[in-house]
Amino acid sequence: MNEQPRIILSGGGTGGHIFPAIAIANEFKKRYPEAKILFVGAKDRMEMTKVPEAGYEIEGLWISGIQRKLTISNLLFPFKLLSSLWRSKKILKSFNPDVVIGTGGFASGPIVKMASSAGIKTVVQEQNSIPGITNKWLSKTVDKICVAYDGLGAYFPEEKIIKTGNPVRQDLLKIDAKKETAITKYGLDDEKKTVLILGGSLGARRINELIAANLDFFEEKGVQLLWQCGKLYYEEYKVYSKRKGIQVHEFLDTMDLAYAAADAIISRSGAGSVSELCIVGKPVLFIPSPNVAEDHQTKNAQAIADKEGAKVLKESELEEFFQKRIMQLLELEAMKIKLTHAIKKLALPNATSDIVDEVEKLMQSDK
Ligand SMILES: CC(=O)N[C@H]1[C@@H](OP(=O)(O)OP(=O)(O)OC[C@H]2O[C@@H](n3ccc(=O)[nH]c3=O)[C@H](O)[C@@H]2O)O[C@H](CO)[C@@H](O)[C@@H]1O
C-alpha cells in the first residue's frame, strides 16, 4: 500500500466520538509514520481542543445537532448544514484523501456525506448498540460500517457491517503495572481505598449530586475519591477538593492512571466508557444516563450486568441502594473477583487494529 496514505477522520461533539477517532489515527501513524492525517470537527466543541492536544490538525465546521424543541440553533440548522457541506467539499478538494472515516456525532455528517458522493472511500464506526442519527443517515452511502454490538443489521445494510468493537486508546490496554505511578501522580493515600467517579466526557449532574450528598459517608468508611465532575459543573463542585481525601477534577487527561488508581469505579455507561472498563477489569457500578436516545446507556450497562460483569443502578434506585452497592464492590472479595473476571471476558482489545485492517483493505480495493 501507498506509504503515505491521506486520511480524514471526523467525529465529535463529545469524547465518545472523539477518542475513537484519535485511537484510529494513532494506529495509522504507527503503521504509516508518513501518513497525512486531518481531523474535521464542529467549531467550539470538545474536539477543537482534544485533537490538537493529541498532536493532529483539525478543521472546524459550522454545524450542530438538532434538538427536540424549537430553538434558534434549530432554525439555523439548514443554513449550517449547507455551509458545512460546501466547506467539506472544499476540504476534500484541497486535502484529496484516500479515505474518510466518521466516528459519529453531527460533526462527521457533512464531510463523510460529501466524500461518498465524490466517490471517495468511506467508513463509519458506530460505538453504540443503537446508532445515532448521523451514522444512520450516512449508512446508505458509506462503504463499510464497523460496529461494537450484534444486532445492528436492524439499522444498517447488513452487507456493510463488520463487528470490530470500539477503538480504545493504547495506553489503557495495560494498566496493571501503573498503580504506584497513579498513586503518586494523584497524590493519593496508599493505605486507603480509592473510588473513581466518572460522568462521561462531559460530566453527569445526577452523579455529582449523589457524590456530594455522600461525602460524609465516604469519609466515615475511610474511602478516598477521585471525582471527575465535568467542565460544566467544575465551578460548583471544586470547593469539595478542600476536604481531605476528595479530589474534584474537571476532566482527567491521564485516564490510564485514574483507572489504575481505582479500587472501584462509578461510571456513566457511554459506549466508550463501557469498552474501556471491560479492558480495565475492575469492580464497576454503572449509573446509566436516562437522557440519551432510546435509553442506549441502560442497554450498554445491562449487557455487561447480564454477564455478571458489573452492577447497575438506575437513577431512581440511587437513594435506596447506592451506599450498599458501592460498599459491596469495595469489601466483598468474592464479588470483586467474580465481577472483574467476567467483565474482562467481554473486552475487545484488538478493535482499533481490526478497524485499521478493514480501512486498509478498502483502500487497496477497486471499490
Ligand atoms: C450524554 C451522551 O450523549 N453520552 C454519549 C457520549 O458519551 P461520552 O462522550 O461520555 O463518551 P463515552 O462514555 O463513550 O466515552 C468517554 C470517553 O471520555 C474519556 N474521558 C472521560 C472522562 C475524563 O475525565 N477523561 C476522559 O478522557 C473516557 O476515557 C472515554 O474515552 O457518546 C457515547 C458514544 O457514542 C454514547 O454512548 C453516550 O451515550
Short mmCIF file of C-alpha atoms and ligand atoms in Angstrom, two decimals:
data_model
loop_
_atom_site.label_atom_id
_atom_site.label_comp_id
_atom_site.label_asym_id
_atom_site.label_seq_id
_atom_site.Cartn_x
_atom_site.Cartn_y
_atom_site.Cartn_z
CA MET A 1 0.00 0.00 0.00
CA ASN A 2 0.97 3.64 -0.50
CA GLU A 3 3.34 4.53 2.38
CA GLN A 4 1.82 7.99 2.65
CA PRO A 5 -1.94 7.43 2.89
CA ARG A 6 -4.06 10.57 3.20
CA ILE A 7 -6.79 10.14 5.77
CA ILE A 8 -9.58 12.35 7.05
CA LEU A 9 -11.11 11.45 10.42
CA SER A 10 -14.25 13.09 11.63
CA GLY A 11 -16.31 12.69 14.77
CA GLY A 12 -17.15 14.84 17.71
CA GLY A 13 -19.44 16.76 19.96
CA THR A 14 -18.50 14.52 22.90
CA GLY A 15 -15.48 12.45 23.91
CA GLY A 16 -17.39 9.30 22.96
CA HIS A 17 -16.93 10.20 19.30
CA ILE A 18 -13.54 11.97 19.52
CA PHE A 19 -11.38 9.43 21.37
CA PRO A 20 -12.19 6.53 18.98
CA ALA A 21 -11.08 8.77 16.08
CA ILE A 22 -7.83 9.62 17.88
CA ALA A 23 -7.18 5.92 18.60
CA ILE A 24 -7.65 5.11 14.89
CA ALA A 25 -5.34 7.98 13.88
CA ASN A 26 -2.65 6.76 16.27
CA GLU A 27 -2.83 3.24 14.85
CA PHE A 28 -2.41 4.64 11.32
CA LYS A 29 0.59 6.71 12.43
CA LYS A 30 2.12 3.60 13.99
CA ARG A 31 1.72 1.65 10.73
CA TYR A 32 2.47 4.55 8.37
CA PRO A 33 4.62 7.19 10.07
CA GLU A 34 4.40 9.25 6.86
CA ALA A 35 0.58 9.20 6.75
CA LYS A 36 -1.12 12.58 6.30
CA ILE A 37 -3.99 12.89 8.75
CA LEU A 38 -6.57 15.65 9.04
CA PHE A 39 -9.47 15.82 11.51
CA VAL A 40 -12.73 17.58 10.78
CA GLY A 41 -14.98 18.52 13.72
CA ALA A 42 -17.54 21.06 14.86
CA LYS A 43 -16.43 24.59 15.77
CA ASP A 44 -16.48 25.32 19.53
CA ARG A 45 -16.83 21.66 20.55
CA MET A 46 -14.53 19.49 22.63
CA GLU A 47 -12.67 18.11 19.57
CA MET A 48 -11.22 21.54 18.82
CA THR A 49 -9.01 21.23 21.93
CA LYS A 50 -8.68 17.44 22.39
CA VAL A 51 -7.50 16.72 18.82
CA PRO A 52 -4.63 19.29 18.77
CA GLU A 53 -3.63 18.04 22.25
CA ALA A 54 -3.26 14.60 20.68
CA GLY A 55 -0.97 16.10 18.03
CA TYR A 56 -3.28 16.35 15.00
CA GLU A 57 -4.63 19.19 12.89
CA ILE A 58 -8.33 19.88 12.86
CA GLU A 59 -10.71 21.98 10.76
CA GLY A 60 -13.93 23.10 12.43
CA LEU A 61 -17.27 23.18 10.59
CA TRP A 62 -20.22 25.42 11.50
CA ILE A 63 -22.59 22.62 12.45
CA SER A 64 -24.59 21.46 15.46
CA GLY A 65 -27.11 18.74 16.30
CA ILE A 66 -30.85 19.11 16.04
CA GLN A 67 -32.64 19.50 19.36
CA ARG A 68 -36.09 18.12 20.05
CA LYS A 69 -37.51 21.58 20.75
CA LEU A 70 -37.79 24.81 18.81
CA THR A 71 -34.58 26.80 19.30
CA ILE A 72 -32.66 29.41 17.31
CA SER A 73 -29.95 26.83 16.76
CA ASN A 74 -32.57 24.53 15.17
CA LEU A 75 -33.84 27.29 12.90
CA LEU A 76 -30.28 27.85 11.75
CA PHE A 77 -29.70 24.14 11.11
CA PRO A 78 -30.45 24.13 7.34
CA PHE A 79 -28.02 27.01 6.84
CA LYS A 80 -25.37 25.34 8.97
CA LEU A 81 -25.75 22.10 7.05
CA LEU A 82 -25.47 23.79 3.68
CA SER A 83 -22.45 25.80 4.77
CA SER A 84 -20.78 22.67 6.20
CA LEU A 85 -21.44 20.62 3.07
CA TRP A 86 -19.91 23.38 0.97
CA ARG A 87 -16.90 23.72 3.31
CA SER A 88 -16.48 19.92 3.32
CA LYS A 89 -16.34 19.91 -0.47
CA LYS A 90 -13.51 22.45 -0.36
CA ILE A 91 -11.61 20.48 2.32
CA LEU A 92 -11.91 17.28 0.27
CA LYS A 93 -10.68 19.04 -2.83
CA SER A 94 -7.63 20.56 -1.17
CA PHE A 95 -6.68 17.58 1.06
CA ASN A 96 -7.51 14.90 -1.51
CA PRO A 97 -7.93 11.98 0.95
CA ASP A 98 -7.67 8.27 0.10
CA VAL A 99 -10.32 7.54 2.69
CA VAL A 100 -12.68 9.41 5.04
CA ILE A 101 -13.61 7.81 8.38
CA GLY A 102 -16.52 9.02 10.50
CA THR A 103 -16.83 8.13 14.18
CA GLY A 104 -20.26 9.61 14.78
CA GLY A 105 -21.73 12.82 16.10
CA PHE A 106 -23.18 15.59 13.94
CA ALA A 107 -19.66 16.89 13.17
CA SER A 108 -18.96 13.89 10.97
CA GLY A 109 -22.11 14.07 8.82
CA PRO A 110 -21.23 16.65 6.14
CA ILE A 111 -17.67 15.53 5.35
CA VAL A 112 -18.47 11.81 5.15
CA LYS A 113 -21.56 12.52 3.02
CA MET A 114 -19.65 14.74 0.61
CA ALA A 115 -16.80 12.21 0.41
CA SER A 116 -19.20 9.37 -0.52
CA SER A 117 -20.88 11.45 -3.17
CA ALA A 118 -17.47 12.38 -4.64
CA GLY A 119 -16.64 8.65 -4.93
CA ILE A 120 -14.05 8.73 -2.11
CA LYS A 121 -13.86 5.58 0.04
CA THR A 122 -15.69 5.98 3.34
CA VAL A 123 -16.05 4.08 6.61
CA VAL A 124 -18.10 4.82 9.69
CA GLN A 125 -17.54 3.43 13.15
CA GLU A 126 -20.61 3.11 15.37
CA GLN A 127 -19.88 2.84 19.12
CA ASN A 128 -23.39 2.13 20.42
CA SER A 129 -25.88 -0.72 20.29
CA ILE A 130 -28.42 1.76 18.92
CA PRO A 131 -26.93 4.09 16.30
CA GLY A 132 -27.11 7.86 16.32
CA ILE A 133 -28.90 9.92 13.65
CA THR A 134 -25.70 10.85 11.80
CA ASN A 135 -24.49 7.30 11.27
CA LYS A 136 -27.97 6.16 10.25
CA TRP A 137 -28.01 8.94 7.64
CA LEU A 138 -24.53 8.04 6.40
CA SER A 139 -25.04 4.27 6.37
CA LYS A 140 -26.75 4.23 2.99
CA THR A 141 -23.79 5.71 1.13
CA VAL A 142 -20.64 4.63 3.03
CA ASP A 143 -18.60 1.56 2.05
CA LYS A 144 -18.12 -0.12 5.45
CA ILE A 145 -19.59 0.17 8.92
CA CYS A 146 -17.51 -1.05 11.90
CA VAL A 147 -19.65 -1.83 14.94
CA ALA A 148 -19.22 -3.00 18.51
CA TYR A 149 -22.52 -4.81 19.11
CA ASP A 150 -24.57 -7.53 17.46
CA GLY A 151 -27.97 -6.70 16.00
CA LEU A 152 -27.08 -3.53 14.09
CA GLY A 153 -28.47 -5.05 10.91
CA ALA A 154 -31.79 -3.65 12.09
CA TYR A 155 -30.45 -0.15 11.32
CA PHE A 156 -27.66 -0.55 8.77
CA PRO A 157 -27.28 -2.51 5.49
CA GLU A 158 -26.17 -5.95 6.70
CA GLU A 159 -23.55 -6.47 3.96
CA LYS A 160 -21.57 -3.39 5.08
CA ILE A 161 -21.35 -4.33 8.77
CA ILE A 162 -18.15 -5.64 10.37
CA LYS A 163 -18.00 -6.34 14.10
CA THR A 164 -14.73 -4.99 15.46
CA GLY A 165 -15.51 -3.47 18.86
CA ASN A 166 -14.80 0.11 19.90
CA PRO A 167 -11.35 1.66 19.49
CA VAL A 168 -9.66 2.21 22.83
CA ARG A 169 -6.58 4.34 23.38
CA GLN A 170 -3.40 2.25 23.51
CA ASP A 171 -2.29 3.49 26.93
CA LEU A 172 -5.38 1.93 28.53
CA LEU A 173 -4.56 -1.58 27.38
CA LYS A 174 -2.04 -2.33 30.15
CA ILE A 175 -2.69 -0.56 33.42
CA ASP A 176 -1.81 -3.28 35.95
CA ALA A 177 1.75 -2.08 36.41
CA LYS A 178 0.76 1.56 36.79
CA LYS A 179 -0.84 1.63 40.26
CA GLU A 180 2.17 3.09 42.08
CA THR A 181 2.70 5.80 39.45
CA ALA A 182 -1.01 6.57 39.64
CA ILE A 183 -0.97 6.96 43.42
CA THR A 184 1.99 9.34 43.17
CA LYS A 185 0.50 11.29 40.25
CA TYR A 186 -2.80 11.90 42.04
CA GLY A 187 -1.20 12.28 45.50
CA LEU A 188 -3.41 9.52 46.94
CA ASP A 189 -3.04 7.73 50.28
CA ASP A 190 -1.92 4.17 49.52
CA GLU A 191 -3.44 2.91 52.78
CA LYS A 192 -6.95 3.93 51.70
CA LYS A 193 -9.32 2.50 49.13
CA THR A 194 -9.97 4.75 46.12
CA VAL A 195 -13.25 5.18 44.26
CA LEU A 196 -13.04 6.72 40.80
CA ILE A 197 -16.14 8.62 39.72
CA LEU A 198 -16.75 9.23 36.01
CA GLY A 199 -19.62 11.16 34.48
CA GLY A 200 -18.73 10.51 30.82
CA SER A 201 -16.73 13.03 28.83
CA LEU A 202 -18.96 15.96 29.80
CA GLY A 203 -19.74 15.04 33.43
CA ALA A 204 -23.11 13.97 34.86
CA ARG A 205 -25.27 16.22 37.02
CA ARG A 206 -27.10 13.42 38.88
CA ILE A 207 -23.88 11.57 39.71
CA ASN A 208 -22.32 14.79 41.01
CA GLU A 209 -25.33 15.41 43.25
CA LEU A 210 -25.15 11.85 44.54
CA ILE A 211 -21.46 12.06 45.40
CA ALA A 212 -21.84 15.46 47.08
CA ALA A 213 -24.64 14.04 49.25
CA ASN A 214 -22.47 11.06 50.27
CA LEU A 215 -19.20 12.77 51.21
CA ASP A 216 -19.65 12.14 54.95
CA PHE A 217 -20.49 8.52 54.22
CA PHE A 218 -17.26 8.01 52.25
CA GLU A 219 -15.24 9.77 54.95
CA GLU A 220 -16.72 7.54 57.67
CA LYS A 221 -15.79 4.48 55.62
CA GLY A 222 -12.23 5.76 55.11
CA VAL A 223 -12.62 5.83 51.31
CA GLN A 224 -10.90 8.49 49.17
CA LEU A 225 -12.44 9.85 45.98
CA LEU A 226 -11.04 10.70 42.55
CA TRP A 227 -14.01 12.54 41.11
CA GLN A 228 -14.34 13.76 37.52
CA CYS A 229 -17.28 16.17 37.63
CA GLY A 230 -17.17 17.62 34.08
CA LYS A 231 -16.44 21.06 32.68
CA LEU A 232 -19.99 22.38 33.15
CA TYR A 233 -20.06 21.50 36.84
CA TYR A 234 -16.50 22.23 37.92
CA GLU A 235 -17.12 25.72 39.32
CA GLU A 236 -19.88 24.35 41.54
CA TYR A 237 -18.05 21.28 42.83
CA LYS A 238 -14.36 22.25 43.01
CA VAL A 239 -14.88 23.52 46.57
CA TYR A 240 -15.08 19.88 47.79
CA SER A 241 -11.41 19.35 46.89
CA LYS A 242 -10.67 21.23 50.14
CA ARG A 243 -11.88 18.19 52.10
CA LYS A 244 -9.22 15.61 52.90
CA GLY A 245 -9.39 12.55 50.69
CA ILE A 246 -11.51 14.18 47.97
CA GLN A 247 -10.19 15.33 44.62
CA VAL A 248 -12.51 17.00 42.18
CA HIS A 249 -11.37 17.26 38.55
CA GLU A 250 -12.96 18.96 35.58
CA PHE A 251 -11.56 16.32 33.21
CA LEU A 252 -8.93 13.61 33.65
CA ASP A 253 -6.22 13.69 31.00
CA THR A 254 -4.48 10.55 32.22
CA MET A 255 -7.30 8.03 32.26
CA ASP A 256 -4.85 5.12 32.34
CA LEU A 257 -3.57 6.33 35.71
CA ALA A 258 -7.05 7.16 37.00
CA TYR A 259 -8.22 3.62 36.20
CA ALA A 260 -5.00 2.16 37.66
CA ALA A 261 -5.51 4.02 40.96
CA ALA A 262 -9.10 2.85 41.45
CA ASP A 263 -10.33 0.02 43.69
CA ALA A 264 -13.86 0.51 42.39
CA ILE A 265 -15.38 2.72 39.69
CA ILE A 266 -18.73 4.52 39.47
CA SER A 267 -19.47 5.47 35.86
CA ARG A 268 -22.00 6.52 33.26
CA SER A 269 -22.32 3.83 30.59
CA GLY A 270 -21.49 5.61 27.36
CA ALA A 271 -20.19 3.10 24.82
CA GLY A 272 -16.56 4.21 25.07
CA SER A 273 -16.55 4.10 28.86
CA VAL A 274 -18.04 0.60 28.80
CA SER A 275 -15.47 -0.67 26.27
CA GLU A 276 -12.64 0.78 28.32
CA LEU A 277 -13.97 -0.62 31.59
CA CYS A 278 -14.06 -4.12 30.08
CA ILE A 279 -10.36 -3.80 29.33
CA VAL A 280 -9.55 -2.24 32.70
CA GLY A 281 -11.25 -5.09 34.60
CA LYS A 282 -12.17 -3.53 37.97
CA PRO A 283 -15.40 -3.62 40.01
CA VAL A 284 -17.83 -1.18 38.37
CA LEU A 285 -21.14 0.36 39.35
CA PHE A 286 -22.86 1.78 36.26
CA ILE A 287 -25.36 4.60 36.59
CA PRO A 288 -26.71 4.97 33.02
CA SER A 289 -27.84 8.34 31.73
CA PRO A 290 -31.61 8.21 31.19
CA ASN A 291 -31.36 11.22 28.85
CA VAL A 292 -29.87 9.61 25.73
CA ALA A 293 -31.54 8.36 22.55
CA GLU A 294 -33.59 5.19 23.05
CA ASP A 295 -32.10 4.76 26.54
CA HIS A 296 -28.99 3.20 24.99
CA GLN A 297 -26.80 3.66 28.08
CA THR A 298 -29.08 1.36 30.06
CA LYS A 299 -28.71 -1.23 27.31
CA ASN A 300 -24.91 -0.81 27.27
CA ALA A 301 -24.71 -1.34 31.04
CA GLN A 302 -27.27 -4.12 31.13
CA ALA A 303 -25.32 -6.09 28.51
CA ILE A 304 -22.41 -6.23 30.97
CA ALA A 305 -24.58 -6.86 34.03
CA ASP A 306 -26.36 -9.73 32.27
CA LYS A 307 -22.97 -11.47 32.05
CA GLU A 308 -22.35 -10.68 35.73
CA GLY A 309 -19.54 -8.26 34.84
CA ALA A 310 -20.84 -5.17 36.68
CA LYS A 311 -23.59 -3.79 38.90
CA VAL A 312 -26.12 -1.29 37.54
CA LEU A 313 -28.32 1.20 39.38
CA LYS A 314 -30.93 3.35 37.71
CA GLU A 315 -31.02 6.96 38.84
CA SER A 316 -34.37 6.23 40.51
CA GLU A 317 -32.76 3.49 42.66
CA LEU A 318 -29.85 5.53 43.98
CA GLU A 319 -31.46 6.78 47.20
CA GLU A 320 -32.24 3.27 48.33
CA PHE A 321 -29.31 1.16 47.11
CA PHE A 322 -26.26 3.31 46.36
CA GLN A 323 -24.40 3.00 49.69
CA LYS A 324 -24.97 -0.73 49.95
CA ARG A 325 -23.81 -1.43 46.37
CA ILE A 326 -20.66 0.65 46.47
CA MET A 327 -19.55 -0.91 49.76
CA GLN A 328 -20.16 -4.39 48.33
CA LEU A 329 -17.86 -3.51 45.44
CA LEU A 330 -15.16 -2.37 47.84
CA GLU A 331 -15.46 -5.04 50.51
CA LEU A 332 -16.84 -8.34 49.23
CA GLU A 333 -13.77 -10.17 47.95
CA ALA A 334 -15.69 -12.97 46.23
CA MET A 335 -17.93 -10.49 44.40
CA LYS A 336 -14.95 -8.40 43.32
CA ILE A 337 -13.17 -11.40 41.85
CA LYS A 338 -16.30 -12.60 40.06
CA LEU A 339 -17.07 -9.19 38.56
CA THR A 340 -13.56 -8.42 37.37
CA HIS A 341 -13.17 -11.86 35.84
CA ALA A 342 -16.49 -11.58 33.99
CA ILE A 343 -16.06 -8.01 32.71
CA LYS A 344 -12.59 -8.77 31.33
CA LYS A 345 -14.05 -11.59 29.26
CA LEU A 346 -16.13 -9.02 27.36
CA ALA A 347 -13.15 -6.90 26.31
CA LEU A 348 -12.32 -6.45 22.62
CA PRO A 349 -8.77 -5.09 22.91
CA ASN A 350 -7.90 -5.50 19.22
CA ALA A 351 -10.69 -3.26 17.96
CA THR A 352 -8.51 -0.37 16.79
CA SER A 353 -6.18 -2.65 14.90
CA ASP A 354 -9.09 -4.58 13.34
CA ILE A 355 -10.71 -1.32 12.17
CA VAL A 356 -7.49 -0.12 10.58
CA ASP A 357 -7.12 -3.55 8.88
CA GLU A 358 -10.59 -3.03 7.37
CA VAL A 359 -9.75 0.50 6.23
CA GLU A 360 -6.53 -0.77 4.64
CA LYS A 361 -8.44 -3.48 2.76
CA LEU A 362 -10.87 -0.87 1.50
CA MET A 363 -8.07 1.44 0.38
CA GLN A 364 -6.48 -1.42 -1.55
CA SER A 365 -9.74 -2.43 -3.22
CA ASP A 366 -11.09 -1.09 -6.51
CA LYS A 367 -14.40 -0.33 -4.77
C1 LIG B 1 -24.57 12.13 27.27
C2 LIG B 1 -24.20 11.49 25.97
O1 LIG B 1 -24.65 11.88 24.91
N1 LIG B 1 -23.37 10.44 26.06
C3 LIG B 1 -22.97 9.69 24.87
C4 LIG B 1 -21.49 10.01 24.59
O2 LIG B 1 -20.82 9.69 25.80
P1 LIG B 1 -19.43 10.25 26.24
O3 LIG B 1 -18.98 11.39 25.39
O4 LIG B 1 -19.48 10.43 27.69
O5 LIG B 1 -18.49 9.07 25.81
P2 LIG B 1 -18.12 7.62 26.26
O6 LIG B 1 -18.65 7.20 27.55
O7 LIG B 1 -18.36 6.77 25.08
O8 LIG B 1 -16.53 7.83 26.39
C5 LIG B 1 -15.98 8.76 27.27
C6 LIG B 1 -14.57 8.96 26.87
O9 LIG B 1 -14.05 10.09 27.54
C7 LIG B 1 -12.86 9.73 28.21
N2 LIG B 1 -12.73 10.56 29.41
C8 LIG B 1 -13.79 10.70 30.25
C9 LIG B 1 -13.67 11.47 31.37
C10 LIG B 1 -12.43 12.10 31.63
O10 LIG B 1 -12.26 12.81 32.63
N3 LIG B 1 -11.41 11.91 30.78
C11 LIG B 1 -11.52 11.16 29.66
O11 LIG B 1 -10.56 11.02 28.90
C12 LIG B 1 -13.02 8.26 28.52
O12 LIG B 1 -11.77 7.67 28.76
C13 LIG B 1 -13.71 7.77 27.26
O13 LIG B 1 -12.76 7.52 26.24
O14 LIG B 1 -21.02 9.19 23.49
C14 LIG B 1 -21.14 7.79 23.70
C15 LIG B 1 -20.55 7.09 22.47
O15 LIG B 1 -21.19 7.42 21.30
C16 LIG B 1 -22.60 7.40 23.96
O16 LIG B 1 -22.70 6.00 24.22
C17 LIG B 1 -23.09 8.21 25.16
O17 LIG B 1 -24.44 7.88 25.48
#
